[in-house]
mmCIF file of C-alpha atoms and ligand atoms in Angstrom:
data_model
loop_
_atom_site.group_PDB
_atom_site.id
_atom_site.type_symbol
_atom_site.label_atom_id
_atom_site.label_comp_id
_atom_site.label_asym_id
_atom_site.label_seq_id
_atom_site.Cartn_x
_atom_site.Cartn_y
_atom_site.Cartn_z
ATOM 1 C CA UNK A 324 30.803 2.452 151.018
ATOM 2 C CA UNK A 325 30.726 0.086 148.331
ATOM 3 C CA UNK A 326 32.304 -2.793 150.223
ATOM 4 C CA UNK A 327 30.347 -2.056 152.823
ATOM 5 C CA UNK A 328 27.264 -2.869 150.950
ATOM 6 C CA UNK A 329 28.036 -5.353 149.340
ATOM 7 C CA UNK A 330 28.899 -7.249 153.382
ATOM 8 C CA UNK A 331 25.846 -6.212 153.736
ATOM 9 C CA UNK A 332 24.518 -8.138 151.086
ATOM 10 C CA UNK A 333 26.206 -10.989 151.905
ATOM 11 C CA UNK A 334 25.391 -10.866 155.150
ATOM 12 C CA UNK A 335 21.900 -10.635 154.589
ATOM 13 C CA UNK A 336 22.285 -13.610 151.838
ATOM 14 C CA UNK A 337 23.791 -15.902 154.569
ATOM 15 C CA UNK A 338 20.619 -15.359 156.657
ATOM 16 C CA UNK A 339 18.664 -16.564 154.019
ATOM 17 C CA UNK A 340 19.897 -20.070 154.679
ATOM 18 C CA UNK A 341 18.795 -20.104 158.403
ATOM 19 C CA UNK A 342 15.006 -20.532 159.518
ATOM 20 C CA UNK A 343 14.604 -16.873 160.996
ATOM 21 C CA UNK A 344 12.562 -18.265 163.588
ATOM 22 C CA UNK A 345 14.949 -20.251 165.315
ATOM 23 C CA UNK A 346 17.338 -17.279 164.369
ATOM 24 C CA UNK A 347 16.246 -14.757 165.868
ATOM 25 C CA UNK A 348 13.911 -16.195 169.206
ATOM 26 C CA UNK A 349 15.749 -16.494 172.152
ATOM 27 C CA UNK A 350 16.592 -20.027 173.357
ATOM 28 C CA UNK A 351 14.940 -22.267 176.101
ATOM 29 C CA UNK A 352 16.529 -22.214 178.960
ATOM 30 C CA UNK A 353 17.134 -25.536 180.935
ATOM 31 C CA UNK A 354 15.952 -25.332 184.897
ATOM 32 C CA UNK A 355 13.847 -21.933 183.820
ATOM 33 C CA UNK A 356 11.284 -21.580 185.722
ATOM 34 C CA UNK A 357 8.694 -19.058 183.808
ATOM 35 C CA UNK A 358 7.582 -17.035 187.166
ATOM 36 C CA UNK A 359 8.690 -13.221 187.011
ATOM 37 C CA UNK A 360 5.460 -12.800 184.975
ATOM 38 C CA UNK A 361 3.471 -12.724 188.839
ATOM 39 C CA UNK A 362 5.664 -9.888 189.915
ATOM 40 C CA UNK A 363 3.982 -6.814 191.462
ATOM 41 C CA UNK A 364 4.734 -3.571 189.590
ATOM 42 C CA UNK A 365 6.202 -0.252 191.408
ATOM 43 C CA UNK A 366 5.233 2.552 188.734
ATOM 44 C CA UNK A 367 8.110 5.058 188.548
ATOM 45 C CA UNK A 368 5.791 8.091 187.906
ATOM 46 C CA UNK A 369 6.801 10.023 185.592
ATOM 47 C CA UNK A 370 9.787 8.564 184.797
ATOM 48 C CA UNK A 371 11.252 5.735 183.132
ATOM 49 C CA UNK A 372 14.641 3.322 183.121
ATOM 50 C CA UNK A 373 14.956 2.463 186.186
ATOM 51 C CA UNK A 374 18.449 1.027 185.978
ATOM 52 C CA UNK A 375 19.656 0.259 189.363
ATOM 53 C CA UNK A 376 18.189 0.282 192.462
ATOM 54 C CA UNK A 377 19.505 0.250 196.211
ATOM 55 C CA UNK A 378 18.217 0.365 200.142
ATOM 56 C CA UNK A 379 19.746 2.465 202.656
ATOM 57 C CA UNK A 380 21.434 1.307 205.848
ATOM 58 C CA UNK A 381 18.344 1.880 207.476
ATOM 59 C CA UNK A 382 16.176 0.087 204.989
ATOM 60 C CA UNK A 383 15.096 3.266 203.281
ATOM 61 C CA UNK A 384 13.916 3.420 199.593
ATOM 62 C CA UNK A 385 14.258 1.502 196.962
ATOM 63 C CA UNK A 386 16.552 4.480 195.309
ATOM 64 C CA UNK A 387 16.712 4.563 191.909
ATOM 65 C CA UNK A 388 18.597 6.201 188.429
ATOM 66 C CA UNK A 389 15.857 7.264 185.944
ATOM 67 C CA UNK A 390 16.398 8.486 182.540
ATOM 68 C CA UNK A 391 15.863 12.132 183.191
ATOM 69 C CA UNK A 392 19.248 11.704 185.551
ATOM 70 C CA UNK A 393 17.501 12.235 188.502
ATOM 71 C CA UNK A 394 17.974 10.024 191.425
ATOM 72 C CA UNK A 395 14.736 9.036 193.211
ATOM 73 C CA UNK A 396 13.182 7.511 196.739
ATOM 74 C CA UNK A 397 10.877 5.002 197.307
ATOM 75 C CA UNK A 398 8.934 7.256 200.169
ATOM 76 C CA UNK A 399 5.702 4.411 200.370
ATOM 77 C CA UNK A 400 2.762 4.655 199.432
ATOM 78 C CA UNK A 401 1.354 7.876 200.837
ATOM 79 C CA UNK A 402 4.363 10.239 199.438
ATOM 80 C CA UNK A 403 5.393 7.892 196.765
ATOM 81 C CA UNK A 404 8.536 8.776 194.324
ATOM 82 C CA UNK A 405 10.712 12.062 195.878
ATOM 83 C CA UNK A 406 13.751 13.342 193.894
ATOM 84 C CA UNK A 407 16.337 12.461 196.144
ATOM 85 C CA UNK A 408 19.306 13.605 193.978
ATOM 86 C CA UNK A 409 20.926 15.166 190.611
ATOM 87 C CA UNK A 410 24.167 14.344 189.354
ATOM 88 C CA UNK A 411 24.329 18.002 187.758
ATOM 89 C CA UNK A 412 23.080 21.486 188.443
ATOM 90 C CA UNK A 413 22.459 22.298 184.458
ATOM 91 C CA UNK A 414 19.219 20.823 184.644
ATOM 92 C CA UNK A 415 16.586 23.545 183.109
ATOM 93 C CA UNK A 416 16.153 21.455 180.015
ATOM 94 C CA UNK A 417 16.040 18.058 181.512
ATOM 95 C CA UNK A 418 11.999 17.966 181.379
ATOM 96 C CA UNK A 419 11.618 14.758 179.420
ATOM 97 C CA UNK A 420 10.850 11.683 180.754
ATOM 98 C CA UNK A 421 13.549 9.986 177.929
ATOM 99 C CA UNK A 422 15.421 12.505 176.146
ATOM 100 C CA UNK A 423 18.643 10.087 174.909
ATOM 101 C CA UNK A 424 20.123 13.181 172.899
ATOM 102 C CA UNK A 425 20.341 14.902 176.009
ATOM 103 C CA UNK A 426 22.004 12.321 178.147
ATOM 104 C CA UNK A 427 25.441 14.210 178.609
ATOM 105 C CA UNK A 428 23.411 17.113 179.926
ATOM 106 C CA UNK A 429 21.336 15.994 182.136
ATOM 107 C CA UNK A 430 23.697 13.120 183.582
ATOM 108 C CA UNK A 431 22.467 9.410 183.358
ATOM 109 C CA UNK A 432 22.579 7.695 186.582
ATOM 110 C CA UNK A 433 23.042 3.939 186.159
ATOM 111 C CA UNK A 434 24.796 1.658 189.270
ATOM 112 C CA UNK A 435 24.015 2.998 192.791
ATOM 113 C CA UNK A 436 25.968 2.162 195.897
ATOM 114 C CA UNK A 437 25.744 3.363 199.526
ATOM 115 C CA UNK A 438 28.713 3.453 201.561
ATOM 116 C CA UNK A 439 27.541 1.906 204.777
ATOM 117 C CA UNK A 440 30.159 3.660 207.046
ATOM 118 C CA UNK A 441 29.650 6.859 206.275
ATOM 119 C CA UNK A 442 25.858 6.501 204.645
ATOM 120 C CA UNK A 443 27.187 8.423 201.589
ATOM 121 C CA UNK A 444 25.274 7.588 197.943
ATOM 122 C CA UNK A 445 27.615 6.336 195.106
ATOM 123 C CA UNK A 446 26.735 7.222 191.734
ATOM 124 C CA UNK A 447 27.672 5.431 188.548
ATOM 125 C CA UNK A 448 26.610 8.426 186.100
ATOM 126 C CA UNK A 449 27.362 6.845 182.570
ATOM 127 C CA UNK A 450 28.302 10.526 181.205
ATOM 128 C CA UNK A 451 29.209 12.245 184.631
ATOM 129 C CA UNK A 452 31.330 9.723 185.965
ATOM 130 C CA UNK A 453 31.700 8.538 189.774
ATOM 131 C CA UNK A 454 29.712 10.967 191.841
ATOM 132 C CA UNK A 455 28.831 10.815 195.223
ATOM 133 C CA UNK A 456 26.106 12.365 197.502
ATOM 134 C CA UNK A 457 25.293 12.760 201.348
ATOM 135 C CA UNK A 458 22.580 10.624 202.919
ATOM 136 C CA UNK A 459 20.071 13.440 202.992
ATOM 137 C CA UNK A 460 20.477 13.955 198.748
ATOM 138 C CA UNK A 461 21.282 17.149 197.039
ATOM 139 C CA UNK A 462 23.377 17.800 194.267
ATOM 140 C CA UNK A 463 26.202 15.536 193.889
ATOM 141 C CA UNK A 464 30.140 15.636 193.651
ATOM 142 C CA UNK A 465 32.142 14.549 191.478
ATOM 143 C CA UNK A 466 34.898 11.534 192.877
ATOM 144 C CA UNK A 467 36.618 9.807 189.453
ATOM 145 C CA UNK A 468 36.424 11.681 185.865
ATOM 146 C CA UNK A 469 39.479 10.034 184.845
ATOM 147 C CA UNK A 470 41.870 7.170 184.840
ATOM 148 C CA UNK A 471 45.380 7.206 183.529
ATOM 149 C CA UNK A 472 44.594 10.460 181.568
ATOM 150 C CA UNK A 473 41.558 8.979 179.931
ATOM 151 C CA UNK A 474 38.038 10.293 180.441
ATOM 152 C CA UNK A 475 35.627 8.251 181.596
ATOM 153 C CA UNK A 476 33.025 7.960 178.378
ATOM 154 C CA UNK A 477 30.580 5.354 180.007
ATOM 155 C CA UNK A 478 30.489 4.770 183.533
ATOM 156 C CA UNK A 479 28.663 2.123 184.240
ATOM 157 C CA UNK A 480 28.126 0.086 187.803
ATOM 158 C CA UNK A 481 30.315 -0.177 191.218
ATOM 159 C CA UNK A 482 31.079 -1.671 193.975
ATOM 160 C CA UNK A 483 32.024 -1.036 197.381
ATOM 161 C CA UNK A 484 34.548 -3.011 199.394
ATOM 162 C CA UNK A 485 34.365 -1.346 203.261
ATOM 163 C CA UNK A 486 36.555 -3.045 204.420
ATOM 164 C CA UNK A 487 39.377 -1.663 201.690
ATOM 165 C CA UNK A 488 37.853 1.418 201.452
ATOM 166 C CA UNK A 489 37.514 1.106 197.911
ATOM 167 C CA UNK A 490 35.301 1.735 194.878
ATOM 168 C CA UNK A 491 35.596 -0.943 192.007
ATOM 169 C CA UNK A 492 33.461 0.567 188.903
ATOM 170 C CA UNK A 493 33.482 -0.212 185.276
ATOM 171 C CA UNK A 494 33.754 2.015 182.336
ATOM 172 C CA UNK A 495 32.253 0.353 179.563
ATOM 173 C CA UNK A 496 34.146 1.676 176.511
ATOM 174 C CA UNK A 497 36.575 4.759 176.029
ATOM 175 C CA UNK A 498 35.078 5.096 172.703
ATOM 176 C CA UNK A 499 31.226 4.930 172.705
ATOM 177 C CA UNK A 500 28.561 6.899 175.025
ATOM 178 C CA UNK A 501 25.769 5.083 176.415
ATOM 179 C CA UNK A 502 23.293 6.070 174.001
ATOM 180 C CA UNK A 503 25.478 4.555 171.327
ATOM 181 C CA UNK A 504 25.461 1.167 173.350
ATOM 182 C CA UNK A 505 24.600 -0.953 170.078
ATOM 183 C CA UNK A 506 27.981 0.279 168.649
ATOM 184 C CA UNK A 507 29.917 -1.197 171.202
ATOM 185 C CA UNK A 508 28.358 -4.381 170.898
ATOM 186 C CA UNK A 509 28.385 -4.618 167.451
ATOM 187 C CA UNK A 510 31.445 -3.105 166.702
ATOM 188 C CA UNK A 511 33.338 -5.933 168.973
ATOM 189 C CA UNK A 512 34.561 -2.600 170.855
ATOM 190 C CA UNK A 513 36.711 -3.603 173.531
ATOM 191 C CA UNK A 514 38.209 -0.397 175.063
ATOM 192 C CA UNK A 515 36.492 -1.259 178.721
ATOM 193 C CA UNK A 516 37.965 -0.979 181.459
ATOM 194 C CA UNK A 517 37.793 -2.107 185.572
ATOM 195 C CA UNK A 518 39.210 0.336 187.791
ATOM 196 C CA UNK A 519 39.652 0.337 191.510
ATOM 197 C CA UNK A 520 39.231 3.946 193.615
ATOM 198 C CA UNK A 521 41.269 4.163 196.860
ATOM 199 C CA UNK A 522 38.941 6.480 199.043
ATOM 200 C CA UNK A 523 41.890 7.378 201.061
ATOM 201 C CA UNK A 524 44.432 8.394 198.528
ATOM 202 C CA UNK A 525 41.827 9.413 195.842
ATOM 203 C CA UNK A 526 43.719 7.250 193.313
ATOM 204 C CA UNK A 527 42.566 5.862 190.355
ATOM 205 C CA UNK A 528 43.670 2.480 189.498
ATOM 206 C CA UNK A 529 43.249 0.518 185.985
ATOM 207 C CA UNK A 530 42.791 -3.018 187.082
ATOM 208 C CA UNK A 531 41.561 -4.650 183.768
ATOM 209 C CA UNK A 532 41.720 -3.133 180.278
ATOM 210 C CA UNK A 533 40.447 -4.467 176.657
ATOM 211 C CA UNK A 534 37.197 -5.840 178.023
ATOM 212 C CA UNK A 535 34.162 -6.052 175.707
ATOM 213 C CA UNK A 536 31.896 -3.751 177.305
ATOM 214 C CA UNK A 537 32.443 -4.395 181.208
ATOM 215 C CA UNK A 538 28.815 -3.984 182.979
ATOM 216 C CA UNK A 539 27.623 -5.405 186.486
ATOM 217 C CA UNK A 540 30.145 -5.499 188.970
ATOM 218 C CA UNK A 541 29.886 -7.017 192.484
ATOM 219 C CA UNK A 542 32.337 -8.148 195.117
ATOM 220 C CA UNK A 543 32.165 -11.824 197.079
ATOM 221 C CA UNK A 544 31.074 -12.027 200.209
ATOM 222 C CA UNK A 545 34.295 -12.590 201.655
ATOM 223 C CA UNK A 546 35.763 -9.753 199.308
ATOM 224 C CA UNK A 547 38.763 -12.631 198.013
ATOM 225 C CA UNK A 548 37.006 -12.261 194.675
ATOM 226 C CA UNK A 549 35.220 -9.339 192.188
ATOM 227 C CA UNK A 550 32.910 -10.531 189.447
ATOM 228 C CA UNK A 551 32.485 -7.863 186.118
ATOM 229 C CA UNK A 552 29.926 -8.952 183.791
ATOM 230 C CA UNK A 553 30.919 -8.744 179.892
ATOM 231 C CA UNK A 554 27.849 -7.701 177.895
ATOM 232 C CA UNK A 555 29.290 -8.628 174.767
ATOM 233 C CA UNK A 556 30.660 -11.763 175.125
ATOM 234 C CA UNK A 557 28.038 -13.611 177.587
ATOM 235 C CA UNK A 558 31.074 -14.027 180.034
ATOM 236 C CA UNK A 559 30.776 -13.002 184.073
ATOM 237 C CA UNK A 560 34.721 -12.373 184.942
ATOM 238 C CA UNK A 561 36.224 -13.666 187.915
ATOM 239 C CA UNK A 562 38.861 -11.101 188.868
ATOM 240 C CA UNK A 563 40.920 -12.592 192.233
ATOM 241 C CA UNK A 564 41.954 -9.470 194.898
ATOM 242 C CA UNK A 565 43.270 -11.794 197.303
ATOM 243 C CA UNK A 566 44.968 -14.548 198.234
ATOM 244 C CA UNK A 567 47.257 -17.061 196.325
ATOM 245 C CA UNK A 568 45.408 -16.166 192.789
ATOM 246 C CA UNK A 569 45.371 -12.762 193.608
ATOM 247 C CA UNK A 570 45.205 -10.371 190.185
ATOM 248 C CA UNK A 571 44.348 -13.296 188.070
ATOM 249 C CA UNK A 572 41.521 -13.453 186.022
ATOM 250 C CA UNK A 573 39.206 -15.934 184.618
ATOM 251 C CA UNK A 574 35.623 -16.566 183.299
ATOM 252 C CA UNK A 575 33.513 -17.417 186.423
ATOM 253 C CA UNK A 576 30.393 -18.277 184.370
ATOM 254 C CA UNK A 577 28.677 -18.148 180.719
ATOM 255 C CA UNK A 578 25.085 -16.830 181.246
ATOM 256 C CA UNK A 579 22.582 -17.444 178.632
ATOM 257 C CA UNK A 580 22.290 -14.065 177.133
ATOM 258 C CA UNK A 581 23.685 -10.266 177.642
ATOM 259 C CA UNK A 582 24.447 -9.926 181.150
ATOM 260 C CA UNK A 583 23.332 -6.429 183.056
ATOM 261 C CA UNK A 584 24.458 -5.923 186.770
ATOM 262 C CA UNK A 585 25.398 -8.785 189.038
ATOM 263 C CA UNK A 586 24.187 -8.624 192.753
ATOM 264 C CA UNK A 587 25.227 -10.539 195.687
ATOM 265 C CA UNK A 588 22.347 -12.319 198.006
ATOM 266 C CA UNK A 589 23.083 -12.301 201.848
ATOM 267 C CA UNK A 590 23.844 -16.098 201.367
ATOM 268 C CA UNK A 591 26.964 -15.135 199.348
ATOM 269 C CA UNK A 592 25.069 -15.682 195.683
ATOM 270 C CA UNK A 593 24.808 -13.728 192.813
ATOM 271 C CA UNK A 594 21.644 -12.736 190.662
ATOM 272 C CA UNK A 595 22.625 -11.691 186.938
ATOM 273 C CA UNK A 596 20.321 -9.271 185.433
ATOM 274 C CA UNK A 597 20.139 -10.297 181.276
ATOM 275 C CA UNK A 598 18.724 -7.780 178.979
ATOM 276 C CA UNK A 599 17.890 -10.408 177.135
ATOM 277 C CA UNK A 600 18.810 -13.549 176.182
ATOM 278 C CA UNK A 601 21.056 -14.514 173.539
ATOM 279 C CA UNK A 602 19.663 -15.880 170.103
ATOM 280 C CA UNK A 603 21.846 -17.856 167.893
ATOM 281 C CA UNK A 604 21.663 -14.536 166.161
ATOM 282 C CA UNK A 605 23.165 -12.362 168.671
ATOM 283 C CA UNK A 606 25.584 -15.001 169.605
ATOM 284 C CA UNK A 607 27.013 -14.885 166.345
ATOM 285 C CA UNK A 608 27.212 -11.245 165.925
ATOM 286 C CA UNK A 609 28.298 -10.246 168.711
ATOM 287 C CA UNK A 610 30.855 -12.892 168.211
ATOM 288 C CA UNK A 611 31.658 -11.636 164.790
ATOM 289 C CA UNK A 612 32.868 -7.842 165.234
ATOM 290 C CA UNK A 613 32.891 -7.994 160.958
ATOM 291 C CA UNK A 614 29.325 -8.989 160.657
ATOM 292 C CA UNK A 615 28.139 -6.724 163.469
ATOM 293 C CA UNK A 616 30.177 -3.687 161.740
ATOM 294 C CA UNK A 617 28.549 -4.621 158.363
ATOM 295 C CA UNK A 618 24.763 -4.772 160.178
ATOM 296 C CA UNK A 619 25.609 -1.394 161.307
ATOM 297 C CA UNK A 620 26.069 -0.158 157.324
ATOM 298 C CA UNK A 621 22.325 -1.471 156.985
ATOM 299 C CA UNK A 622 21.162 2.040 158.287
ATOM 300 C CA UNK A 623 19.020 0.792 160.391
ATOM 301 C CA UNK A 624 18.065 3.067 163.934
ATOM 302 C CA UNK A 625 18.882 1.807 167.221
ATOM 303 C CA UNK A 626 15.793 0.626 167.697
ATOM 304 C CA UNK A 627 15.703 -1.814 165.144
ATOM 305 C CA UNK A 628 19.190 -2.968 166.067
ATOM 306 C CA UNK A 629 17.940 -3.518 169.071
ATOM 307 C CA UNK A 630 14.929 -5.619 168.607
ATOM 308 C CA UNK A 631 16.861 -7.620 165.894
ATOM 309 C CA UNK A 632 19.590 -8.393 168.803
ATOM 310 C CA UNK A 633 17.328 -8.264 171.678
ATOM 311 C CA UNK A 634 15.444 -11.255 169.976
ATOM 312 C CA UNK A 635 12.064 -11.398 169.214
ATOM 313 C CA UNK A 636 9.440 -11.030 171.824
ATOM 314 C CA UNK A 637 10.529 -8.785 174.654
ATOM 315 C CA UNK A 638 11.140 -10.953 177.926
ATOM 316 C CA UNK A 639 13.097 -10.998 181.142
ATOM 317 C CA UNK A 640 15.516 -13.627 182.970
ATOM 318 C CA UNK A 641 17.735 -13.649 185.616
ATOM 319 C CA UNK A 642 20.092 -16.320 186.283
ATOM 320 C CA UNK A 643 21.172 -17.191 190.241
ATOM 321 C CA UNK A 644 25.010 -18.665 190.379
ATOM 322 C CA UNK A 645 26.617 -20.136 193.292
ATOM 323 C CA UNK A 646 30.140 -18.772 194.522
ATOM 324 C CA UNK A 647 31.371 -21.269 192.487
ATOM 325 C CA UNK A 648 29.671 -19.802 188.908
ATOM 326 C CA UNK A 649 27.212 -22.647 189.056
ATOM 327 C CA UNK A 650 23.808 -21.385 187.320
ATOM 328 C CA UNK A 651 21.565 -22.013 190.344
ATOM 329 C CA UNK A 652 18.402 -20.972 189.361
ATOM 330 C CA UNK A 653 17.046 -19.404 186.082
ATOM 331 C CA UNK A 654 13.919 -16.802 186.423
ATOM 332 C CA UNK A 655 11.968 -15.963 183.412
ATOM 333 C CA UNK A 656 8.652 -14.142 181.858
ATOM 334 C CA UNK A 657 9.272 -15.920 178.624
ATOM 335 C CA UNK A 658 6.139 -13.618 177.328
ATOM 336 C CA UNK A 659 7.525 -11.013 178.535
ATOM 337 C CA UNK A 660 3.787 -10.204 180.200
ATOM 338 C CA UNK A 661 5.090 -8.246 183.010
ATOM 339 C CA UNK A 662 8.930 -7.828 183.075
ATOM 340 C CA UNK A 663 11.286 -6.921 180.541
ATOM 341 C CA UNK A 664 15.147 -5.523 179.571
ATOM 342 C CA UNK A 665 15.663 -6.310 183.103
ATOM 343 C CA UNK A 666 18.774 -4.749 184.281
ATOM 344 C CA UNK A 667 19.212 -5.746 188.011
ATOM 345 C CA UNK A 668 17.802 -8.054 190.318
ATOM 346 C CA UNK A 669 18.049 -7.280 193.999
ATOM 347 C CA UNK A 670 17.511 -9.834 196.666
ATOM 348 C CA UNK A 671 15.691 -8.816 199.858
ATOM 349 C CA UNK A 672 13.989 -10.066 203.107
ATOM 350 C CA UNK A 673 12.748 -12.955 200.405
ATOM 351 C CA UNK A 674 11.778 -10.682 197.633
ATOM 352 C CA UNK A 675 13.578 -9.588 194.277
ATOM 353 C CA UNK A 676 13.399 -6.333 193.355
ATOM 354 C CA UNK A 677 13.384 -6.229 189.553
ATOM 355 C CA UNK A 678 14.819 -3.202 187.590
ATOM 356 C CA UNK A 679 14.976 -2.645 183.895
ATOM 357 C CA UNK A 680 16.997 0.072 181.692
ATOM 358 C CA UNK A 681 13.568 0.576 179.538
ATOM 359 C CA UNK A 682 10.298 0.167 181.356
ATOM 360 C CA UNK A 683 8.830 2.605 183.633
ATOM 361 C CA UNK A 684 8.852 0.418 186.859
ATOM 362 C CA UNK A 685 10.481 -1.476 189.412
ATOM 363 C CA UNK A 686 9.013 -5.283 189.515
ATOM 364 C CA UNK A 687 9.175 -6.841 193.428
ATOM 365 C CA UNK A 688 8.549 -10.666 192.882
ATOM 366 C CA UNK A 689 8.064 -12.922 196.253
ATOM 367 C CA UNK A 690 10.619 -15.912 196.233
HETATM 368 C C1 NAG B 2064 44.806 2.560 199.577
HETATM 369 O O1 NAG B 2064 45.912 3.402 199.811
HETATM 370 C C2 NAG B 2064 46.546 3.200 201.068
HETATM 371 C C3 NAG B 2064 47.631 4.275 201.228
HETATM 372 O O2 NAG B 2064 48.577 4.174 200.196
HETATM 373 C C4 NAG B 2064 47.136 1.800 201.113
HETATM 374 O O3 NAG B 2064 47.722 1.549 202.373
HETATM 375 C C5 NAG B 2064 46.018 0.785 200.877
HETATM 376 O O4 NAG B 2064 46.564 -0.525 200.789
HETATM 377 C C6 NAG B 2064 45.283 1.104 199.577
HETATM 378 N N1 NAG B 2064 44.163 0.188 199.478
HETATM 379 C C7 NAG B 2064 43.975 -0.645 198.433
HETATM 380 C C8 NAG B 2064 42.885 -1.629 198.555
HETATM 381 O O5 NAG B 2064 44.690 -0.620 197.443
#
């Protein structure tokens, strides 16, 4: 306890020294373009976090996770938002539009995948695990709860390869539940693991293990290749399935701030979702397991861990890379005046469909 405070008090001592303006504000961002700001808004009603979102084979939807763990459609304008889906039956006190304490009840649906063969609904449920649903919605089942004898404590997002017929998904710490998310970044947790699903044998595989919480995952357009974003460290991995690097890893790209989900573009690209971009702050922190432990003996609430991290104003960017992990294209509302905590950024017949862990709606922006 004592030691503890008395980090603390260093570590609030060596802040002194730095201009907390420059500190804490997130950094410019070269080839930004400030646009997002002019995207249209999709009110979730009566819900909020919209974490992921996904079309059906027939163009159906958006479908999306919301906080309550329910799973809804995008019916248009005249029916609006439908439930299409629960990843549990135990639902009678899962009223609340954002009710974090009862998470593990009511399920917390966060990466969504369909499987275009068989028009099935994956569900990364960060307490439930890998569930999966039929294309007309229900309750769902449950596919993974477990690898290697471990639980999974905080599934996070998927992919599909149908060609393979298998499910890569990310659990993002063995030790931490979603709701404690600021732990595992500041705690420099890095019990994460990848994990590849063989539909056809219904085993589990551990494919990567001691990331720092493993996020986004999508595969490459020619499926040689899976990309797994690492929220702590900035990093998008670059894990090789085939070919002469096959099973090798290596950093693919450096994004400018804490990467969410990673989606692929039908030109073979990849949009990264940041919650927000990195101050020189957050860098250091979450760079600095012994300074984020000691922030966490200030007793401060998630919340204001958050905003101290999340850096200043609230804003959104999302960063386009090539195949190659060049940064193509960088999206912002600096302000923050219509997007922000973006999560996942889905490109589509020339629009980007915007979704965000926080807010209560889906952004569409025209390209
Ligand atoms: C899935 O399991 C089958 C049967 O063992 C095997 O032939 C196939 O290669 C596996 N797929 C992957 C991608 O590991």
């Amino acid at each position: 306890m004592k030691s503890g405070l008395i980090t603390a008090a260093t570590l609030l001592a060596l802040f002194a020294f730095f201009n907390p303006q420059t500190l804490f504000s997130p950094p410019h961002l070269p080839l930004s373009k400030d646009h997002l700001h002019a995207a249209q808004i999709l009110h979730v009603t009566g819900a909020l976090g919209p974490e992921s979102l996904v079309f059906d084979a027939q163009g159906g939807g958006p479908y999306t996770g919301v906080a309550d763990g329910r799973i809804l459609k995008w019916e248009g304008e005249d029916r609006g938002w439908t439930q299409f889906a629960v990843t549990t039956s135990n639902r009678s006190d899962c009223v609340r539009p954002f009710a974090p304490e009862l998470e593990h009840i009511c399920g917390r649906p966060l990466g969504l995948k369909f499987d275009k063969k068989s028009g099935d609904l994956y569900i990364a449920d960060a307490y439930l695990g890998l569930k999966v649903v039929g294309p007309t919605g229900g309750l769902a089942t449950e596919v993974v709860t477990e690898a290697e004898g471990q639980p999974l404590h905080f599934t996070n997002d998927m992919d599909i390869s149908e060609d393979e017929d298998v499910i890569y998904f990310t659990d993002s710490s063995t030790m931490f539940q979603r709701r404690q998310f600021m732990l595992v970044l500041l705690s420099g947790d890095k019990s994460g693991r990848l994990m590849k699903y063989n539909k056809s044998t219904k085993e589990v595989t551990v494919l990567l293990r001691g990331l720092a919480f493993p996020n986004g995952v999508a595969l490459s357009k020619d499926g040689s290749f899976l990309l797994v974003a690492e929220t702590t460290t900035f990093r998008i991995l670059q894990l090789w399935l085939h070919g002469p690097k096959a099973g090798q890893v290596n950093t693919f790209a450096v994004v400018p701030g804490f990467p969410d989900n990673v989606r692929r573009n039908s030109e073979g690209h990849f949009w990264v979702a940041l919650h927000a971009k990195g101050s020189p702050f957050a860098k250091w922190i979450s760079s600095n397991p012994w300074a984020g432990k000691a922030m966490l003996k200030l007793g401060l609430n998630v919340k204001q861990l958050h905003s101290s991290i999340a850096g200043g104003k609230p804003h959104a960017a999302a960063v386009k890379l090539s195949d190659k992990g060049e940064i193509l294209e960088v999206l912002e509302d600096i302000e923050g005046k219509t997007l922000k905590f973006i999560s996942e950024v889905e490109e589509r017949d020339g629009k980007l469909w915007i979704a965000s862990v926080l807010m209560p709606f889906i952004g569409i922006y025209g390209l």
